[in-house]
CSV table of C-alpha atoms in Angstrom, one decimal:
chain,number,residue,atom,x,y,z
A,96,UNK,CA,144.6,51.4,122.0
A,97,UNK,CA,146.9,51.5,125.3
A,98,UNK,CA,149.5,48.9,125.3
A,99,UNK,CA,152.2,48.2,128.2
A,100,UNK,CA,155.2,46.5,128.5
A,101,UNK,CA,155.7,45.2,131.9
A,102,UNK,CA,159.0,43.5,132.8
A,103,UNK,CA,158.9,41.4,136.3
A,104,UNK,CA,161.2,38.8,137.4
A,105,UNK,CA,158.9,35.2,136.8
A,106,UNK,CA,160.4,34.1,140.2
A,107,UNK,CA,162.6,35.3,143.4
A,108,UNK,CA,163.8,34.0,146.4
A,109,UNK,CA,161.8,35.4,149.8
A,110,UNK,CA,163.5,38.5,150.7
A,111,UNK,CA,164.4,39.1,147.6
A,112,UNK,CA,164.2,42.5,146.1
A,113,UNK,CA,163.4,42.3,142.3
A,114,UNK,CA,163.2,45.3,139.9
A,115,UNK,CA,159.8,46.4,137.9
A,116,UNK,CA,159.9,47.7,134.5
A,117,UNK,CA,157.1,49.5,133.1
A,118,UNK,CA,156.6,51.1,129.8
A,119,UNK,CA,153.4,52.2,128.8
A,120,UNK,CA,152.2,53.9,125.3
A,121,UNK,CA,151.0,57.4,125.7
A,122,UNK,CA,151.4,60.5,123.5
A,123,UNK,CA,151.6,62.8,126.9
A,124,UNK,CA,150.6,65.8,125.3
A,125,UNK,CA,151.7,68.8,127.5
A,126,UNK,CA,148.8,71.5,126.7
A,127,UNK,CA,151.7,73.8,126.0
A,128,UNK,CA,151.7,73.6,122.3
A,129,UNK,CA,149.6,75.4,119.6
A,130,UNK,CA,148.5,74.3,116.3
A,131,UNK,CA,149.5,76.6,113.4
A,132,UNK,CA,146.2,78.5,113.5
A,133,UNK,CA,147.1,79.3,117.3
A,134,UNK,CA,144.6,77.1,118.8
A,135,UNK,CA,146.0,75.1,122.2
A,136,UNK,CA,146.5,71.4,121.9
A,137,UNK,CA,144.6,70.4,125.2
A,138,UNK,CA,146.8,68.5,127.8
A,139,UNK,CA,146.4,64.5,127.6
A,140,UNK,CA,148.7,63.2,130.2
A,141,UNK,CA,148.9,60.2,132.8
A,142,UNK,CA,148.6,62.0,136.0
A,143,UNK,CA,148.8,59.3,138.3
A,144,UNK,CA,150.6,55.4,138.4
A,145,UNK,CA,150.3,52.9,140.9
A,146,UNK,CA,151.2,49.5,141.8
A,147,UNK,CA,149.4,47.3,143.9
A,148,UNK,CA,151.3,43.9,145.2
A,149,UNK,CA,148.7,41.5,146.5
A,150,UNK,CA,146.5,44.5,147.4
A,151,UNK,CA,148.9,46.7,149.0
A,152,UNK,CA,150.1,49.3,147.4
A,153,UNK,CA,154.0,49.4,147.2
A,154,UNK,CA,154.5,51.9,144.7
A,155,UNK,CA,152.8,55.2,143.1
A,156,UNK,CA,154.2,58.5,141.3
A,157,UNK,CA,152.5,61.2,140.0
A,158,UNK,CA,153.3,62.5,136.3
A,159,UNK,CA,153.4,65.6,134.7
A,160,UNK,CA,153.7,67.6,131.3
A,161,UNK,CA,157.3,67.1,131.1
A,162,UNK,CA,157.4,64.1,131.1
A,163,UNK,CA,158.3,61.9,127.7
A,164,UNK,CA,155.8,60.3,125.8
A,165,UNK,CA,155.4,56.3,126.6
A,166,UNK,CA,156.5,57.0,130.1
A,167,UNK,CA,159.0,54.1,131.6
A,168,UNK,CA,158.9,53.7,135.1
A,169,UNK,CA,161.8,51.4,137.0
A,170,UNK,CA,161.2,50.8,140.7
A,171,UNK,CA,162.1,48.1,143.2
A,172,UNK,CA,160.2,46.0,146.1
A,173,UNK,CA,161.3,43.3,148.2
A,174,UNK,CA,159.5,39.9,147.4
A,175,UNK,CA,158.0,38.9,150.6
A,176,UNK,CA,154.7,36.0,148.9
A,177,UNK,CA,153.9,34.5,145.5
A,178,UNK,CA,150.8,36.8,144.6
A,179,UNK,CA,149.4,39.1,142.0
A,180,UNK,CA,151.3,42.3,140.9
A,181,UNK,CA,148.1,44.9,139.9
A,182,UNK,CA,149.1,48.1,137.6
A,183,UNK,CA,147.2,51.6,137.2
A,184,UNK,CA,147.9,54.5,134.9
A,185,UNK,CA,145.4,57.9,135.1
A,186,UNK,CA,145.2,60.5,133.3
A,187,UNK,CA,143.5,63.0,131.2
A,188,UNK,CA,140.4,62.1,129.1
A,189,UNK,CA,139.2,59.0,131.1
A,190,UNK,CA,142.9,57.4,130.6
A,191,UNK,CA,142.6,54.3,132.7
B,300,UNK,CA,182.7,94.2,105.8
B,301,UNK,CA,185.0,93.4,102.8
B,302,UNK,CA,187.9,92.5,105.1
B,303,UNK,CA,185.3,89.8,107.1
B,304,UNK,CA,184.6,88.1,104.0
B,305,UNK,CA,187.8,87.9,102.5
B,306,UNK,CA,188.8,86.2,106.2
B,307,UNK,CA,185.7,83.9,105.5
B,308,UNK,CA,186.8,83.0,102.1
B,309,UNK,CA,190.3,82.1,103.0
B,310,UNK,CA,189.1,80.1,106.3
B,311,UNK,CA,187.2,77.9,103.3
B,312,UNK,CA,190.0,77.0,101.4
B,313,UNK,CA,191.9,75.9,104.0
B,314,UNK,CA,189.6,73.5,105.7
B,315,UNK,CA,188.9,72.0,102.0
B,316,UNK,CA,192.6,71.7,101.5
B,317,UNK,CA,192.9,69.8,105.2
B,318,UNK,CA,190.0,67.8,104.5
B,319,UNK,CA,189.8,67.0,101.5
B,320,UNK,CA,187.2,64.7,99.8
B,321,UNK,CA,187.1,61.4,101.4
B,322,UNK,CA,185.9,58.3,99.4
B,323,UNK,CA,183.0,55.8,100.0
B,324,UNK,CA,183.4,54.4,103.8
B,325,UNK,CA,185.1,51.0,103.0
B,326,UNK,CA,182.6,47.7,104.2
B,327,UNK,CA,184.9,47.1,106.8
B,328,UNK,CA,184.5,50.3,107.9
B,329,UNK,CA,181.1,50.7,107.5
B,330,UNK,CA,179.4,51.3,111.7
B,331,UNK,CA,175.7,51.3,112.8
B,332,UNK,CA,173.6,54.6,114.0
B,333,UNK,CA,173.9,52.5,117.4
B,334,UNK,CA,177.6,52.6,118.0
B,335,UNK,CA,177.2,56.3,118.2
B,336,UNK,CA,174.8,56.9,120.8
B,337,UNK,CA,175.1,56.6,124.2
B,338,UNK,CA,175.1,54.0,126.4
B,339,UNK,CA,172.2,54.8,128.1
B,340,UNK,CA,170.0,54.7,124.5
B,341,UNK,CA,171.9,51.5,123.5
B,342,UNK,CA,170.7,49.7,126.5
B,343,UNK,CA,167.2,51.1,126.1
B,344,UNK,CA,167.5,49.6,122.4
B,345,UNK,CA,168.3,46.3,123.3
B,346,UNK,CA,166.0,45.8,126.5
B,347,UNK,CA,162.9,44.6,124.7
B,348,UNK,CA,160.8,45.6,127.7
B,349,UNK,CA,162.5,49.3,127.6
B,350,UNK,CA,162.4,50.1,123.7
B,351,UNK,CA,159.8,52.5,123.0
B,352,UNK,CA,159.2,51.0,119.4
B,353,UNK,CA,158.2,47.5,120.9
B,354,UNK,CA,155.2,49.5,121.8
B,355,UNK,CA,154.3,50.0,118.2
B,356,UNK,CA,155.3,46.3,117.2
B,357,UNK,CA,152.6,45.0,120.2
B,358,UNK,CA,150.3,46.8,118.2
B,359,UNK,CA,151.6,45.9,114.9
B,360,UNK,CA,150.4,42.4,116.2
B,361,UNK,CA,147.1,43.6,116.8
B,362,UNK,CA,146.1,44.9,113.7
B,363,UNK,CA,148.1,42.2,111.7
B,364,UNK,CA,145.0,39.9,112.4
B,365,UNK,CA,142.4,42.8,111.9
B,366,UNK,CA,140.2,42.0,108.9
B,367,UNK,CA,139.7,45.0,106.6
B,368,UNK,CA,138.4,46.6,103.5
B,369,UNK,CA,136.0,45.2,100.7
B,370,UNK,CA,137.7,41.7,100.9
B,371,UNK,CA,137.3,41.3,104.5
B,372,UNK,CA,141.2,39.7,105.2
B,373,UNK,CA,143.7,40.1,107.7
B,374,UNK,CA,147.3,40.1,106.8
B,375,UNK,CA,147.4,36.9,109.3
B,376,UNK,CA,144.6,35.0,106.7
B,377,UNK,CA,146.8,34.9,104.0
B,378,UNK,CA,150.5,35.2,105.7
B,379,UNK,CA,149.4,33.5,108.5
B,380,UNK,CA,152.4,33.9,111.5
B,381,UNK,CA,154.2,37.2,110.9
B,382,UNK,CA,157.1,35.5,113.1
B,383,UNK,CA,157.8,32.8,110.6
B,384,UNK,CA,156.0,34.6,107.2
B,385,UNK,CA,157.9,37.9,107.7
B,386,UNK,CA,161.3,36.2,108.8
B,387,UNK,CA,163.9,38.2,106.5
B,388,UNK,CA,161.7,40.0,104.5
B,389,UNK,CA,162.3,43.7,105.7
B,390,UNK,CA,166.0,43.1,104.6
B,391,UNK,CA,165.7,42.9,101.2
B,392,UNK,CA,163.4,46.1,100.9
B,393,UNK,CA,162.9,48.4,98.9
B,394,UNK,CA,162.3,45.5,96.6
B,395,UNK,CA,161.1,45.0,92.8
B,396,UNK,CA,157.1,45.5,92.2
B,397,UNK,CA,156.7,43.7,88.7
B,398,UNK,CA,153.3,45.4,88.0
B,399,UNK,CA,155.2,49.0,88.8
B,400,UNK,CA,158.3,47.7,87.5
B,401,UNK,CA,159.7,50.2,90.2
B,402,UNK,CA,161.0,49.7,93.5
B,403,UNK,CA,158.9,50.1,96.3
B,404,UNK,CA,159.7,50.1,100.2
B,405,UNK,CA,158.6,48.5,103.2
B,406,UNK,CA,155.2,51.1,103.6
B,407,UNK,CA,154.6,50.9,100.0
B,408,UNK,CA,154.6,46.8,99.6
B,409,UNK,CA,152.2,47.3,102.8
B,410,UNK,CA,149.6,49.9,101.2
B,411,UNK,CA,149.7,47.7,97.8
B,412,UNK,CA,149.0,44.7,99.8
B,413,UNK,CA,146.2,46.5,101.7
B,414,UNK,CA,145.0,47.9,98.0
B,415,UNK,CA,145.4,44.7,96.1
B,416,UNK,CA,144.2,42.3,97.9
B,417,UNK,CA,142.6,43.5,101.2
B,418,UNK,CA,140.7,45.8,98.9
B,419,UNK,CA,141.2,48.8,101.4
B,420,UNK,CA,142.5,51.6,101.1
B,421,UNK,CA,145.8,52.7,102.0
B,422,UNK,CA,147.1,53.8,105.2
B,423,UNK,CA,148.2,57.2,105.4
B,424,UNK,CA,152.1,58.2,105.6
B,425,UNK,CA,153.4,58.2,108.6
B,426,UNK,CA,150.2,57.3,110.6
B,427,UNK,CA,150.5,55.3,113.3
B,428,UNK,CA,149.0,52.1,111.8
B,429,UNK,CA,151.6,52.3,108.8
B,430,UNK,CA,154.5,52.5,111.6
B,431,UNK,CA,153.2,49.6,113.4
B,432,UNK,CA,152.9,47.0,110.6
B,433,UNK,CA,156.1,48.0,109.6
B,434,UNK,CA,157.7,47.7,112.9
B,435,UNK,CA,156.2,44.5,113.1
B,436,UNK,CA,157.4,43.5,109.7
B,437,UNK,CA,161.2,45.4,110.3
B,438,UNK,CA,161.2,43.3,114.1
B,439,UNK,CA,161.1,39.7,112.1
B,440,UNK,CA,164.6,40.4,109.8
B,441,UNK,CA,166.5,41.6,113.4
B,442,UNK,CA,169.6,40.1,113.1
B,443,UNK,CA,169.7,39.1,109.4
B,444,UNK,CA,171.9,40.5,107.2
B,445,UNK,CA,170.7,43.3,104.8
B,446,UNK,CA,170.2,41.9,101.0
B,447,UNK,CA,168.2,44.9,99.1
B,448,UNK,CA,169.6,46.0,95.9
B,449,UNK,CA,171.1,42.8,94.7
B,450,UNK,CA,168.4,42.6,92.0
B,451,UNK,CA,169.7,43.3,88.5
B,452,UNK,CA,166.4,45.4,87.5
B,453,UNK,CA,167.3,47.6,90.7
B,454,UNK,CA,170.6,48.6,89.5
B,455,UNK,CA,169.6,51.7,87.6
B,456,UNK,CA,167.5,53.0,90.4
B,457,UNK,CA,170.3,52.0,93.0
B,458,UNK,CA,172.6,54.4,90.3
B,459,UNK,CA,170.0,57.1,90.7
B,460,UNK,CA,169.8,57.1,94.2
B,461,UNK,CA,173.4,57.1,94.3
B,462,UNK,CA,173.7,60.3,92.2
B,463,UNK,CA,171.0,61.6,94.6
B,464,UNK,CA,173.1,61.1,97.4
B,465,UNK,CA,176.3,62.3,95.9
B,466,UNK,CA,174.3,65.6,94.9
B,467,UNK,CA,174.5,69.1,96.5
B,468,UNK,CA,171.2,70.5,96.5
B,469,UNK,CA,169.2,72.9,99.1
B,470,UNK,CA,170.8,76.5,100.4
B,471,UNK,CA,173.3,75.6,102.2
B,472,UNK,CA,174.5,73.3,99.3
B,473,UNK,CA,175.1,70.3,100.6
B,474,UNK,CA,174.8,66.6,99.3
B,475,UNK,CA,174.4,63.6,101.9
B,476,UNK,CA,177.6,62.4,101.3
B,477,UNK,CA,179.5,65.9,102.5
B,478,UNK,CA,178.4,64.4,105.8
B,479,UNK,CA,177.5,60.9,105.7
B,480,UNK,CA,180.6,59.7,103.5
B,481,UNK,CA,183.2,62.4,104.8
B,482,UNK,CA,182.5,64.1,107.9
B,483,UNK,CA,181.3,60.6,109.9
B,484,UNK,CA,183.6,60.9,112.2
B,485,UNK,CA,183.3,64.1,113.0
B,486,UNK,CA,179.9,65.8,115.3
B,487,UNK,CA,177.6,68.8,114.3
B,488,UNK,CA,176.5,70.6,117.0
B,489,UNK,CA,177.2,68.3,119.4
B,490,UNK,CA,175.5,65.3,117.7
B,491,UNK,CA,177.1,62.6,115.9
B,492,UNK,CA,176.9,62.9,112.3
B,493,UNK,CA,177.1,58.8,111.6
B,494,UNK,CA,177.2,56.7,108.3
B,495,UNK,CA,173.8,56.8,107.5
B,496,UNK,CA,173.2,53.2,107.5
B,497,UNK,CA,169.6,52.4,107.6
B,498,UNK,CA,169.8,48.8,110.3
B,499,UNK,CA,166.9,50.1,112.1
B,500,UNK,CA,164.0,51.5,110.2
B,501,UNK,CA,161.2,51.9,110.9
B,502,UNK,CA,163.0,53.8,114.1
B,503,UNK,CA,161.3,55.0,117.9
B,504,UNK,CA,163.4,58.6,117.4
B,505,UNK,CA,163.6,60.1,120.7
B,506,UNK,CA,163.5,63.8,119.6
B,507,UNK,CA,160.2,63.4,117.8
B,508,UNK,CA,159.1,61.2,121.1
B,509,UNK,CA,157.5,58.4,118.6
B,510,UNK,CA,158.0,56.8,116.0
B,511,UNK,CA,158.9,57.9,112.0
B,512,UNK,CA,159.9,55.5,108.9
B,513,UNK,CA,163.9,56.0,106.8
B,514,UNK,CA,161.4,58.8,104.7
B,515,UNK,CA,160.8,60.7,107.6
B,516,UNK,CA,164.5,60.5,108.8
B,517,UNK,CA,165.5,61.3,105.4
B,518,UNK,CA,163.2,64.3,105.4
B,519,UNK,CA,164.6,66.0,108.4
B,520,UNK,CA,167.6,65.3,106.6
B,521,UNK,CA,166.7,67.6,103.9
B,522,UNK,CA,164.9,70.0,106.1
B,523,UNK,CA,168.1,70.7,108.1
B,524,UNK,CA,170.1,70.9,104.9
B,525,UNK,CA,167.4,73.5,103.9
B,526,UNK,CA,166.4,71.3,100.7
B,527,UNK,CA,162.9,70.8,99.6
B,528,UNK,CA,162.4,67.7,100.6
B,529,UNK,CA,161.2,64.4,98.6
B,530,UNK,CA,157.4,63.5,99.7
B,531,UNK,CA,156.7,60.0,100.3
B,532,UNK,CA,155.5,58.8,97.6
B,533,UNK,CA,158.4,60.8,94.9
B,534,UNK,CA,161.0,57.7,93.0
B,535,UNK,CA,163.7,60.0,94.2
B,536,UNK,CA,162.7,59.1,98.1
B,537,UNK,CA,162.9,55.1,97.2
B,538,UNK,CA,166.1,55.2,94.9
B,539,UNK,CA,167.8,57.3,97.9
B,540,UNK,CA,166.5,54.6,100.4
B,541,UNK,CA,167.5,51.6,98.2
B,542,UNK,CA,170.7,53.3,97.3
B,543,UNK,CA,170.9,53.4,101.4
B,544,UNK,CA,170.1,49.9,102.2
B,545,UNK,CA,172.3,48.4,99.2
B,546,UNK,CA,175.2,50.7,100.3
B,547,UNK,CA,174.5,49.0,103.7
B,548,UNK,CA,174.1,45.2,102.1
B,549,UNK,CA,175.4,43.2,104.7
B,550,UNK,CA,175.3,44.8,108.2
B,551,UNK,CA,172.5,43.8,110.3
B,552,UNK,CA,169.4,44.7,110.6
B,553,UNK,CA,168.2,45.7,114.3
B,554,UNK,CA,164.6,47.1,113.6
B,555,UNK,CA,163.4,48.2,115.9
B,556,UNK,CA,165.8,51.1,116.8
B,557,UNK,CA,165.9,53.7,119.0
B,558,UNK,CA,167.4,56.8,118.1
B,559,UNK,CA,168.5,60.1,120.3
């Protein structure tokens, strides 16, 4: 049950260069930690994020274990059309 | 050896002597967890798109119109819109269960409804189903003032909660108000010690990097003080909570928080 907050401006100006907020749920296990019997809790991680504006991609990071759980991601582009903003997390497990 | 702890023992009295032992934090006194943190947590608080514990309210909303158990109901088929059913309602919990005649919290009154009349069993403690109906619940009373407590059967349990938390108990014998009542001011280890007011429950903590109901809080609490602490379903963990919201009756509620 992934669920993501996504905060866009609803409209700019042409030039403009608006701010995207993204906060997706994920536990972002690190494979570091052990149960109390000693067994390894197997990594489950979002290895890979990417943003696609009208096809193109304007944006993409690549995560790892340290990162927190329900990663936030903040980054900027410059409006340049009305169009489709497309999102993409990866990760362990089939995580899509 | 014997020279150490003498220095020890007269290094106690003195600090007592200076410090004294303050009284109840007046109501105009009285500060939210948030005015301590930082303004980097605050603002992830109040961005709706940036608080971690909206995460568990979206999915709150999700299973709040999931039919379940023998009876085949939602919560939405009998309380319809959480957003106008559940407006206020977190506020005045831990509340008075007649068939109980006890009060029960915010998880509790959940479970019961999911045993009595979904005819399901009840979610676990702490799972993270539990957390997102109340988040859900909590996210409706943001901004209303907090009203538990003001019921006259509550007012023995509100006295036992209050003797809970006026009581020194675990090895380093210390009772929640040592901190929470005199030492608010004042940081441990760096942290903020606070007033203990409970605006915010069920809370997105970031040190436990979800989220975690007031019993969890309350357990670390006890944990840290090394107490053995209540379990979740014990009357001393609800009188201590309803002892906590009355003692906060009127600030408001801002479920749901984030927390360092």
């Amino acid at each position: 049950m992934a669920s993501a907050l996504i905060n866009v401006p609803a409209t700019a100006k042409h030039g403009d260069i608006v701010e995207i907020k993204t906060l997706m749920s994920h536990i972002m296990e690190t494979g570091f930690r052990h149960t109390e019997t000693g067994a390894v809790v197997p990594r489950n991680i979002i290895t890979d994020f990417s943003c696609r504006y009208n096809g193109v991609e304007v944006f993409r990071a690549e995560l790892f274990p340290a990162f927190s759980a329900n990663p936030f991601l903040a980054f900027f582009t410059v409006a340049t059309e009305s169009g489709t903003l497309e999102f993409r997390w990866a990760g362990d497990n089939g995580f899509s | 050896m014997t020279m150490w702890r003498m220095i020890g023992v007269v290094g106690l009295v003195v600090a007592s002597i200076a410090r004294g032992d303050a009284a109840e934090i007046a109501p105009d006194q009285r500060r939210s967890g948030l005015s301590f943190m930082a303004p980097e947590t605050q603002a992830m608080q109040s961005d709706d798109t940036a608080n971690p514990a909206m995460l568990a309210v979206l999915d709150g909303e999700m299973l709040w119109k999931q039919k379940a158990g023998a009876a085949n109901r939602a919560c939405a088929d009998c309380h319809g819109d959480a957003t106008a059913s559940m407006h206020g309602v977190a506020a005045n919990y831990p509340a008075y269960d007649d068939l109980l005649a006890r009060p029960v919290d915010l998880e509790q009154r959940i479970n019961l409804c999911r045993v009595r009349h979904q005819q399901a069993s009840p979610l676990a403690d702490e799972s993270r189903e539990l957390n997102a109906l109340g988040a859900l619940v909590a996210r409706q009373s943001r901004g209303t003032p907090i009203e538990a407590g003001g019921d006259v059967r509550l007012a023995p349990f509100v006295a036992n909660g209050k003797g809970l938390f006026m009581r020194r108990q675990g090895q380093l014998n210390l009772a929640c108000a040592n901190c929470h009542d005199d030492n608010w001011d004042r940081r441990l280890a760096g942290s903020a010690i606070t007033q203990a007011h409970p605006t915010g429950y069920p809370i997105y903590r970031l040190e436990w990097q979800g989220m975690g109901s007031l019993k969890r809080r309350l357990r670390s609490c006890m944990l840290g003080t090394r107490a053995a602490p209540y379990q979740a379903d014990d009357p001393e963990m609800v009188e201590l909570e309803l002892y906590l919201m009355s003692r906060a009756r009127g600030m408001s509620i801002e479920a749901p928080a984030v927390r360092p």
